[in-house]
């Protein structure tokens, strides 16, 4: 498999494993950006890194980083198996535990990629350009999303295929929808194997 | 056999909601039959006016006998009865269609499974049959306690004043004067400026105190601490303006004579820095970082006459009421205490009121000059509210969200207004009308948060010290010259009347 991956890189194409890695990496940076931009954690617990030609902020809190890493690793595996349908970042108020914001990443897997082993024709640069524009949009959402007045916590939900055996440490959950929400669709990107559509839903202001 | 027939008839009669089988046709039925040109009299187009039969055979069949008799007794009016005189405007078929359609699911004739699926997708946003929602058990830990979203302060700012009412007087939006205050300590909990009745502005800059004479503009360095690590944490003028009390970070309270420029006393009773001072004739009250407030009688050797223990954290706001009956104190424990001037029955001081409503440190404390029992307090960054209290009843008279840290409040003596100094994001002074609590003006200019406010003895000018190392003087309570004259005239007239009466 490693040899194939090597081959894929050389040909400037993309393999299933490479695609899974790219998408999982995108989720890691995307979630970090959301947590920073929405002020879920104090800004001083984030550090700057260069990625996708952007300066992104990544948490330095060891416990949070570990949690995100666990999820990302699991996502990578499921992406590779093409059994994941959606990743949702749920932001809810700690006090009332009301869901205030819901970041939804719909994943369309091209399941035929599991069978044919050849790499797809799309350069890593083209994919990264697409990812960059999605991350830029996440950063820009602060301007229109309503202010999170109370202290908030976040949760990650992953929609998988029905026949998946639930791994240890994981549990089933409800969809945690927002009552009376407004939705904004962001850009999407594709690795030709995985396509990710991003939408953010937020609670409508009670006062119009 | 006959009895069975009879039974069936009886059943039929008892069932009111089915048409009577062998009753004569109702008049509407007969009429429909006669008038109906087409083969199906029931199915008449809704466009045809004044024809009752288009309400279909369903409705009348519910109470057939009744409807028949009713129609017979009423005078025949085109297409109407007593209750609904005109049915022609009703679109019965349309209504019927809409009514039945509403209860139908989206598809024409869905199988039960498909229908359930559609419902599930609509309700859950995903198909239960095909997906599973998983989450890693155990939530990531929440943000640390007390952390507040920075965006909150940034995005809840309001530029326009709350009231658009035209102001009757001119308030200059620029400061009258800007003075440099190098090395002023950017510490919210200190009280570093005070303006005396003799028109001296005392400013504590790190470890020295300077006096600025407002009349002549000359500057005197009053004192400098011997030890370089010790800084001045508070200054306060006695009412007469000839003595200045100075609190230091080494827990001392010093008394300085301005004429001689000499230290008169050094009073030590605290064990932490003295962040705030307030005078009540010969009693000097000092609040320290320990949360204790001490009363010093400056006339006697045993100066420490009382200890008020009502705060658990640093006392940063302290003010005696103008009549000297109450002392108001605000602390970093978000409490406001109002103390009496004499101790209670047990010999201990206990607060007459404790206000717990503020959510942040209370530094801004000010007594209303024209209503003796009204107190204004303002909270720090996590609170940002100005509250007005009646200290006799303990009632909160009004509350206003200032959208920014409140560092100081001063009441105007010339107008029914007060001014508040703020921090992030606009570092402005806000003039408020009392009791309506509407904004009169916002004075902007400071580039860092305001630390203290003090007012000139004539009540026209407010001095603000800010973390941008400047002092700005704002002539925001300038008296209208005409009004001023009238007031003076009124005063003189009054005195002359008194004079006459005495004579």
XYZ file of C-alpha atoms in Angstrom:
711
model
C 0.000 0.000 0.000
C 2.837 2.329 0.879
C 4.441 1.648 -2.471
C 1.233 2.536 -4.206
C 0.954 5.715 -2.261
C 4.473 6.586 -3.298
C 3.530 5.894 -6.855
C 0.477 8.093 -6.515
C 2.494 11.008 -5.267
C 4.942 10.718 -8.111
C 2.216 10.785 -10.700
C 0.640 13.798 -9.093
C -2.511 11.757 -8.741
C -4.367 10.800 -5.605
C -5.054 7.450 -4.013
C -7.787 6.488 -1.638
C -5.451 6.529 1.341
C -4.016 9.880 0.359
C -7.496 11.278 -0.060
C -8.575 10.021 3.364
C -5.523 11.634 4.909
C -6.142 14.949 3.175
C -9.773 15.082 4.189
C -9.045 14.096 7.785
C -6.367 16.780 7.940
C -8.863 19.299 6.607
C -11.275 18.344 9.392
C -8.587 18.780 12.016
C -7.707 22.290 10.837
C -11.322 23.142 10.137
C -12.490 22.208 13.634
C -9.574 24.091 15.198
C -10.487 27.151 13.147
C -14.121 26.957 14.227
C -13.156 26.636 17.894
C -10.861 29.652 17.617
C -13.057 31.854 15.449
C -16.194 31.262 17.473
C -14.378 31.880 20.746
C -15.236 28.511 22.280
C -11.790 28.416 23.917
C -9.616 31.338 24.988
C -7.517 32.692 22.098
C -4.330 32.448 24.148
C -4.571 28.636 24.061
C -4.056 28.634 20.296
C -0.853 28.836 18.289
C -0.246 29.886 14.699
C 0.770 27.396 12.030
C 1.251 27.776 8.309
C -0.993 25.471 6.311
C -2.632 25.629 2.879
C -0.798 28.915 2.371
C -2.742 30.408 5.273
C -1.942 31.143 8.884
C -4.199 28.893 10.899
C -4.687 28.640 14.615
C -4.351 25.303 16.320
C -5.034 24.555 19.943
C -2.135 24.056 22.317
C -4.288 22.616 25.063
C -2.974 19.031 25.366
C -6.287 17.517 26.421
C -8.262 19.154 23.631
C -5.569 18.363 21.064
C -5.628 14.750 22.140
C -9.399 14.582 21.828
C -9.330 16.078 18.344
C -6.518 13.762 17.352
C -8.516 10.718 18.426
C -11.455 11.812 16.334
C -9.295 12.647 13.323
C -7.528 9.287 13.414
C -10.855 7.484 13.573
C -12.185 9.632 10.742
C -9.162 8.764 8.618
C -9.865 5.082 8.997
C -13.541 5.462 8.178
C -12.793 7.719 5.232
C -10.462 5.072 3.919
C -13.244 2.501 4.213
C -15.694 4.956 2.636
C -18.290 4.367 5.339
C -18.609 7.874 6.719
C -21.346 10.183 5.499
C -21.137 13.304 7.560
C -19.216 15.088 10.290
C -21.033 17.617 12.444
C -19.565 20.117 14.904
C -22.294 20.985 17.393
C -21.866 24.120 19.483
C -24.177 24.353 22.448
C -24.549 26.598 25.448
C -23.082 25.110 28.624
C -25.762 26.645 30.821
C -28.916 25.676 28.953
C -27.323 22.970 26.744
C -29.316 24.459 23.890
C -27.738 23.876 20.480
C -26.758 27.250 19.018
C -24.665 26.356 16.017
C -24.187 23.339 13.834
C -21.359 22.967 11.337
C -22.138 20.173 8.953
C -19.614 18.582 6.618
C -21.372 16.220 4.215
C -19.050 13.647 2.761
C -19.729 11.910 -0.502
C -17.508 8.901 -0.939
C -16.825 7.446 -4.329
C -17.037 3.799 -3.325
C -15.663 2.575 -6.640
C -12.259 3.881 -5.504
C -12.058 0.923 -3.139
C -11.993 -1.486 -6.040
C -9.809 0.163 -8.631
C -6.428 0.827 -7.126
C -5.154 3.336 -9.616
C -4.655 6.918 -8.528
C -7.034 9.616 -9.719
C -5.928 12.555 -11.787
C -5.993 15.598 -9.568
C -2.979 17.379 -8.235
C -2.532 17.929 -4.546
C -2.156 21.641 -5.209
C -5.563 21.913 -6.855
C -7.166 20.166 -3.891
C -5.350 22.344 -1.395
C -6.533 25.456 -3.228
C -10.108 24.270 -2.841
C -9.572 23.466 0.829
C -8.034 26.890 1.380
C -11.121 28.650 0.087
C -13.343 26.610 2.436
C -11.158 27.467 5.448
C -11.169 31.117 4.402
C -14.940 31.030 4.372
C -15.018 29.504 7.852
C -12.849 32.389 9.040
C -15.128 34.895 7.363
C -18.308 33.542 8.968
C -17.629 35.451 12.195
C -19.010 38.513 10.469
C -22.509 37.150 10.013
C -22.925 34.449 12.648
C -24.718 35.682 15.756
C -22.576 36.295 18.793
C -22.347 33.369 21.205
C -23.435 35.207 24.320
C -23.004 32.478 26.884
C -20.126 30.107 27.458
C -20.294 27.278 24.935
C -19.092 23.711 24.540
C -18.698 21.707 21.375
C -19.364 18.138 20.353
C -18.490 16.131 17.267
C -21.003 13.819 15.617
C -20.065 11.427 12.852
C -22.689 9.870 10.604
C -21.552 6.452 9.419
C -23.084 3.571 7.516
C -25.632 1.545 9.456
C -23.769 -1.734 9.395
C -20.695 -0.368 11.161
C -19.885 -1.966 14.491
C -19.553 0.811 17.050
C -15.928 0.875 18.178
C -14.910 0.998 21.808
C -15.129 4.447 23.434
C -17.677 5.539 20.846
C -21.392 5.778 21.382
C -24.507 6.512 19.395
C -26.086 9.919 19.610
C -29.035 11.957 18.399
C -28.668 14.485 15.592
C -28.861 17.515 17.959
C -30.720 19.874 15.689
C -31.307 23.557 16.228
C -34.903 24.589 16.576
C -35.655 27.520 14.302
C -32.400 27.765 12.411
C -30.946 29.652 9.507
C -28.578 27.848 7.166
C -25.679 29.046 5.077
C -23.963 26.853 2.526
C -20.237 27.291 2.125
C -17.969 26.130 -0.674
C -17.222 22.479 -1.240
C -14.097 20.675 -2.296
C -13.374 17.302 -3.773
C -10.413 14.965 -3.970
C -12.328 13.102 -6.695
C -12.718 10.289 -4.147
C -14.211 12.241 -1.277
C -16.357 15.286 -1.810
C -17.003 17.520 1.205
C -19.899 19.996 1.302
C -19.889 22.443 4.172
C -22.939 24.133 5.671
C -23.381 26.053 8.863
C -26.719 26.322 10.629
C -27.297 28.775 13.439
C -30.103 29.760 15.721
C -32.178 32.590 14.354
C -32.209 35.698 16.460
C -35.335 35.841 18.528
C -35.675 39.516 17.691
C -35.916 39.926 13.909
C -89.296 -12.165 9.298
C -91.313 -9.067 9.884
C -89.768 -8.417 13.269
C -86.313 -8.421 11.701
C -87.366 -5.813 9.210
C -88.762 -3.745 12.010
C -85.505 -4.073 13.936
C -83.511 -2.964 10.924
C -85.790 0.030 10.496
C -85.421 0.887 14.144
C -81.664 0.708 13.808
C -81.813 2.926 10.811
C -83.903 5.482 12.647
C -81.671 5.474 15.712
C -78.601 6.096 13.605
C -79.016 9.766 13.115
C -76.031 10.306 10.947
C -77.116 8.050 8.109
C -79.742 9.052 5.658
C -83.154 7.638 6.335
C -83.471 4.968 3.716
C -87.054 5.180 2.722
C -87.885 8.746 3.627
C -89.153 10.981 0.883
C -86.303 12.842 -0.803
C -85.541 16.185 0.711
C -86.506 19.248 -1.113
C -82.968 20.069 -2.151
C -82.675 16.647 -3.686
C -85.865 16.987 -5.580
C -84.985 20.447 -6.748
C -81.567 19.316 -7.859
C -83.143 16.531 -9.827
C -85.560 18.875 -11.508
C -83.129 21.639 -12.308
C -80.112 19.507 -13.140
C -79.825 19.475 -16.878
C -76.900 17.050 -16.907
C -77.039 13.428 -15.953
C -75.297 13.888 -12.574
C -77.052 16.459 -10.447
C -74.544 16.273 -7.602
C -71.580 17.241 -9.686
C -72.223 20.854 -10.528
C -69.459 23.256 -11.347
C -68.705 25.669 -8.531
C -69.076 28.565 -10.896
C -72.772 28.038 -11.104
C -74.291 30.485 -8.657
C -77.032 29.977 -6.153
C -77.170 26.258 -6.380
C -77.053 24.565 -3.059
C -76.477 21.140 -4.449
C -72.819 21.810 -5.080
C -72.245 21.375 -1.396
C -72.498 17.698 -2.376
C -74.723 15.131 -0.850
C -72.416 14.672 2.140
C -73.286 17.698 4.210
C -77.055 17.505 4.245
C -77.027 13.757 4.746
C -75.667 14.219 8.257
C -78.923 15.630 9.497
C -81.213 14.962 6.628
C -84.545 15.338 8.341
C -83.595 18.557 9.979
C -82.134 20.222 6.950
C -85.147 19.277 4.899
C -87.650 20.691 7.292
C -85.631 23.830 7.884
C -85.467 24.661 4.255
C -89.107 24.082 3.851
C -89.981 26.501 6.618
C -87.690 29.319 5.479
C -88.774 31.595 2.727
C -86.886 30.597 -0.378
C -84.082 32.965 -0.900
C -81.688 32.223 -3.693
C -79.234 29.628 -2.387
C -79.224 30.539 1.304
C -80.432 29.558 4.704
C -80.826 31.488 7.930
C -77.232 30.996 9.068
C -75.350 31.088 5.808
C -77.372 33.354 3.600
C -75.152 33.076 0.569
C -73.161 30.043 -0.333
C -72.342 31.175 -3.804
C -69.159 32.917 -2.696
C -67.877 29.850 -0.938
C -65.586 27.667 -2.953
C -66.700 24.432 -1.455
C -64.810 22.140 -3.724
C -61.646 24.108 -3.370
C -62.016 24.031 0.397
C -62.742 20.356 0.371
C -59.702 19.742 -1.768
C -57.487 21.774 0.478
C -58.823 20.142 3.609
C -58.232 16.657 2.380
C -54.927 17.513 0.785
C -53.509 18.853 4.026
C -53.759 15.515 5.698
C -52.144 13.697 2.847
C -48.428 13.051 2.907
C -46.374 14.540 0.125
C -46.556 11.592 -2.249
C -49.638 10.620 -4.153
C -49.943 7.122 -2.783
C -46.878 6.184 -0.809
C -46.372 2.784 0.567
C -46.094 2.754 4.283
C -42.363 2.205 4.291
C -41.641 4.986 1.893
C -43.822 7.268 3.916
C -41.971 6.439 7.100
C -38.716 7.050 5.351
C -39.871 10.424 4.158
C -40.923 11.313 7.668
C -37.625 10.165 9.114
C -35.655 12.187 6.601
C -37.788 15.206 7.302
C -37.550 14.866 11.052
C -34.000 13.699 11.507
C -32.338 14.982 8.391
C -30.969 11.533 7.688
C -32.248 8.075 7.034
C -32.288 5.987 10.176
C -32.079 2.871 8.060
C -28.898 3.927 6.371
C -26.884 5.928 8.822
C -25.751 5.911 12.401
C -24.625 8.903 14.401
C -21.586 8.307 16.509
C -19.669 10.437 18.937
C -16.556 9.832 20.964
C -17.770 9.257 24.491
C -16.648 11.778 27.061
C -16.851 15.410 26.055
C -13.767 17.518 25.553
C -13.301 19.686 28.589
C -14.975 23.067 28.527
C -13.254 26.387 28.389
C -11.814 27.407 31.771
C -14.127 28.883 34.348
C -14.656 32.581 34.002
C -13.474 32.682 30.408
C -15.503 35.099 28.399
C -15.740 35.313 24.654
C -13.663 38.309 23.574
C -15.946 38.835 20.635
C -18.703 39.675 23.076
C -17.230 43.017 23.980
C -16.199 43.682 20.387
C -19.541 42.949 18.791
C -21.920 44.283 21.394
C -20.698 47.861 21.053
C -23.184 50.494 20.077
C -21.909 53.558 18.300
C -24.973 55.723 18.399
C -26.112 57.116 21.724
C -29.220 55.535 23.165
C -31.171 58.732 22.906
C -31.380 60.856 19.829
C -33.056 63.662 21.694
C -31.547 67.001 20.901
C -29.321 68.211 23.606
C -30.002 71.691 24.825
C -26.420 72.622 25.608
C -23.174 72.421 23.757
C -20.814 69.709 24.934
C -17.373 69.914 23.346
C -16.454 66.539 21.891
C -12.736 67.248 22.194
C -10.830 67.512 25.464
C -10.129 70.991 26.714
C -6.586 69.996 27.615
C -4.341 66.972 27.368
C -1.610 66.405 29.947
C 1.057 63.749 29.831
C 1.020 61.212 32.601
C 4.117 59.115 31.962
C 4.400 55.829 33.853
C 0.874 55.941 35.209
C 0.126 52.443 36.445
C -2.358 50.613 34.233
C -4.095 48.898 37.123
C -7.873 48.918 37.382
C -7.817 48.559 41.157
C -5.958 51.792 41.932
C -7.269 55.331 42.363
C -4.559 57.577 41.030
C -6.031 61.057 40.549
C -8.003 63.474 42.708
C -8.903 67.149 42.345
C -8.915 69.320 45.470
C -11.223 72.124 46.449
C -8.173 74.432 46.151
C -7.966 73.512 42.470
C -4.949 71.215 42.689
C -5.046 68.020 40.688
C -3.045 65.290 42.424
C -1.711 62.598 40.099
C 0.163 59.509 41.242
C 2.669 58.358 38.638
C 4.288 55.110 39.713
C 6.253 56.062 42.850
C 5.752 59.841 42.925
C 2.853 62.228 43.361
C 2.599 65.409 41.293
C 0.295 68.349 41.876
C -0.960 70.337 38.937
C -2.355 73.743 39.689
C -5.316 74.180 37.388
C -5.375 77.979 37.817
C -1.723 78.652 37.019
C -0.712 75.451 35.231
C 2.406 74.948 37.367
C 3.473 71.480 38.441
C 4.926 70.515 41.818
C 6.405 67.149 42.665
C 4.983 66.526 46.107
C 6.716 63.299 46.989
C 8.659 60.343 45.734
C 8.863 57.025 47.531
C 12.307 56.161 48.851
C 12.127 52.546 47.835
C 11.935 52.161 44.034
C 9.673 49.108 44.222
C 7.011 50.866 46.231
C 4.380 52.667 44.184
C 1.502 54.949 45.040
C -1.785 53.093 44.879
C -4.237 55.834 45.843
C -4.580 59.549 46.508
C -7.413 61.472 48.151
C -7.839 65.114 49.168
C -9.425 66.157 52.422
C -12.534 68.289 51.851
C -10.725 71.537 52.761
C -7.993 70.755 50.244
C -4.977 71.382 52.443
C -4.066 67.760 53.176
C -3.570 64.877 50.808
C -3.878 61.268 51.865
C -1.664 58.841 49.975
C -1.995 55.052 49.983
C 0.988 52.963 48.950
C 1.704 49.457 47.760
C 3.610 48.854 51.005
C 0.312 49.100 52.931
C 0.997 52.574 54.353
C -1.420 55.473 54.520
C 0.429 58.806 54.546
C -0.814 62.288 55.209
C 0.837 65.228 53.435
C 0.561 68.948 54.067
C 0.437 70.907 50.825
C 1.540 74.280 52.210
C 4.686 72.851 53.773
C 5.031 70.016 51.245
C 5.854 67.792 54.184
C 4.636 64.492 55.446
C 2.561 64.839 58.601
C 1.812 61.239 59.414
C 2.516 57.736 58.286
C -0.264 55.413 59.391
C 0.278 51.685 59.191
C -2.494 49.280 60.018
C -3.056 47.374 56.797
C -1.025 44.429 55.618
C -1.567 44.830 51.843
C -1.632 47.680 49.347
C -4.138 50.466 49.916
C -6.051 50.896 46.685
C -8.672 53.411 47.711
C -9.205 56.225 50.216
C -12.139 58.402 51.255
C -12.497 61.243 53.741
C -15.333 62.025 56.122
C -14.211 65.196 57.948
C -11.427 63.910 60.262
C -12.036 60.222 59.547
C -9.997 58.802 56.714
C -11.230 55.441 55.444
C -8.888 53.215 53.508
C -9.605 50.031 51.572
C -6.880 47.435 51.119
C -6.136 44.405 49.010
C -7.057 42.163 51.944
C -10.679 43.284 51.597
C -10.575 45.178 54.901
C -11.570 48.802 55.295
C -9.961 50.755 58.138
C -11.144 54.021 59.639
C -8.300 56.299 60.701
C -8.927 59.183 63.042
C -6.169 61.486 61.832
C -6.264 63.690 64.955
C -5.205 61.093 67.502
C -2.139 58.942 67.953
C -4.147 55.717 67.962
C -5.421 56.422 64.481
C -6.904 53.011 63.702
C -10.400 53.307 65.151
C -12.403 50.713 63.238
C -12.163 47.787 60.845
C -14.922 46.934 58.402
C -14.704 43.360 57.190
C -17.292 42.853 54.482
C -15.235 42.019 51.428
C -13.304 38.884 50.693
C -11.189 40.454 47.963
C -9.511 43.767 47.193
C -11.539 46.898 47.907
C -11.272 49.186 44.874
C -14.125 51.657 45.272
C -14.778 53.654 48.446
C -16.908 56.772 48.923
C -18.462 58.529 51.885
C -21.871 59.981 51.207
C -21.968 63.795 51.120
C -23.846 64.009 54.421
C -21.338 61.614 56.002
C -23.941 59.074 57.084
C -22.951 56.179 54.884
C -19.819 54.719 53.414
C -20.187 52.793 50.165
C -17.530 50.270 49.226
C -17.086 48.136 46.122
C -14.747 45.195 45.819
C -13.221 42.666 43.510
C -15.610 40.108 45.017
C -18.376 41.851 42.963
C -20.053 43.148 46.136
C -21.222 46.611 47.039
C -21.507 47.258 50.777
C -23.074 50.289 52.397
C -21.781 50.936 55.910
C -23.218 53.176 58.611
C -20.993 55.873 60.160
C -21.399 54.430 63.650
C -21.160 50.876 64.840
C -24.172 48.803 65.721
C -25.261 47.542 69.134
C -22.575 44.888 69.463
C -19.791 47.384 68.811
C -19.107 45.854 65.409
C -19.641 47.470 62.064
C -22.076 45.629 59.845
C -23.187 46.786 56.407
C -26.695 48.219 56.237
C -26.964 47.046 52.646
C -25.106 44.505 50.556
C -25.755 44.479 46.820
C -24.711 41.327 45.009
C -26.125 42.050 41.562
C -22.883 43.086 39.885
C -21.085 40.364 37.954
C -17.682 42.034 38.006
C -15.391 44.039 40.275
C -17.040 47.244 41.438
C -14.698 50.220 41.264
C -17.095 52.981 40.261
C -19.023 54.169 43.333
C -20.686 57.590 43.502
C -23.309 59.279 45.650
C -25.942 61.473 44.076
C -25.427 65.088 45.250
C -29.120 66.035 45.209
C -30.719 62.822 46.487
C -28.778 61.806 49.563
C -29.710 58.141 49.564
C -29.081 57.439 45.879
C -25.919 55.574 44.974
C -24.546 54.780 41.520
C -22.216 51.816 41.009
C -20.544 50.369 37.938
C -19.079 46.926 37.312
C -15.925 45.734 35.595
C -15.358 43.938 32.305
C -17.449 40.917 33.137
C -20.404 43.046 34.245
C -20.398 46.349 32.304
C -23.580 47.607 33.981
C -24.300 50.809 35.811
C -26.785 50.399 38.634
C -28.554 53.043 40.660
C -29.578 52.114 44.214
C -31.725 53.504 46.949
C -29.592 52.650 49.970
C -32.449 53.161 52.445
C -34.751 50.610 50.883
C -32.059 48.558 49.147
C -33.952 48.759 45.877
C -32.196 48.861 42.533
C -33.757 51.939 40.942
C -32.398 51.423 37.463
C -29.857 49.475 35.494
C -28.207 50.285 32.215
C -25.846 48.174 30.146
C -22.807 50.334 29.386
C -21.337 47.706 27.005
C -17.907 48.305 28.465
C -15.913 48.140 31.685
C -17.021 50.932 34.028
C -14.010 52.410 35.817
C -15.536 55.466 37.391
C -18.773 57.395 37.855
C -19.126 61.064 38.784
C -22.343 62.963 39.363
C -22.644 66.432 37.958
C -23.416 69.196 40.411
C -24.594 71.541 37.638
C -26.954 69.225 35.795
C -29.128 66.240 36.603
C -26.589 64.015 34.914
C -23.671 61.764 35.658
C -20.601 60.758 33.706
C -19.015 57.314 33.477
C -15.552 56.324 32.240
C -15.056 53.174 30.217
C -12.481 50.738 28.929
C -12.370 48.502 25.875
C -13.423 49.004 23.085
C -13.924 52.757 22.768
C -12.271 54.025 25.971
C -14.872 56.754 26.117
C -16.652 58.898 28.673
C -20.425 58.727 28.577
C -22.765 61.395 29.905
C -26.049 60.015 31.178
C -29.255 61.782 32.129
C -30.706 60.824 35.469
C -33.254 59.404 36.159
C -34.144 58.619 32.527
C -30.729 56.966 32.020
C -30.494 58.134 28.430
C -27.137 58.869 26.877
C -26.454 62.577 26.488
C -23.064 62.363 24.832
C -20.045 60.166 24.320
C -16.618 61.708 24.610
C -13.936 59.785 22.763
C -10.248 60.429 22.553
C -8.403 58.088 24.844
C -6.538 55.339 23.058
C -6.450 52.976 26.030
C -8.842 52.259 28.842
C -9.777 54.997 31.279
C -8.568 54.390 34.823
C -10.035 57.225 36.877
C -12.239 60.284 36.698
C -12.269 63.311 38.944
C -14.162 66.582 38.847
C -12.992 70.154 39.221
C -14.259 71.999 42.328
C -16.580 74.204 40.226
C -18.119 71.064 38.684
C -17.564 72.145 35.064
C -14.573 70.018 34.128
C -13.950 66.301 34.357
C -10.391 64.980 34.317
C -9.822 61.456 33.059
C -6.656 59.439 33.521
C -6.155 56.585 31.104
C -3.766 53.763 30.381
C -2.537 55.658 27.287
C -0.521 57.770 29.774
C -2.519 60.936 29.278
C -4.836 63.021 31.393
C -7.624 64.686 29.470
C -9.773 67.506 30.760
C -13.294 67.676 29.411
C -15.455 70.762 29.892
C -18.644 68.746 29.732
C -20.656 70.347 32.540
C -20.119 73.994 31.604
C -22.850 76.171 33.096
C -24.942 78.172 30.687
C -23.937 81.822 31.403
C -27.563 83.039 31.378
C -28.673 80.315 33.751
C -25.673 80.941 35.923
C -26.604 84.590 36.276
C -30.204 83.714 37.052
C -29.087 81.295 39.700
C -26.853 83.860 41.278
C -29.611 86.427 41.090
C -32.054 84.013 42.702
C -29.555 83.355 45.447
C -29.007 87.024 46.106
C -32.756 87.725 45.999
C -33.338 84.975 48.502
C -30.734 86.277 50.853
C -32.153 89.785 50.632
C -35.608 88.481 51.556
C -34.178 86.717 54.530
C -32.328 89.839 55.398
C -35.528 91.880 55.233
C -37.451 89.425 57.325
C -34.790 89.499 59.955
C -34.923 93.237 59.995
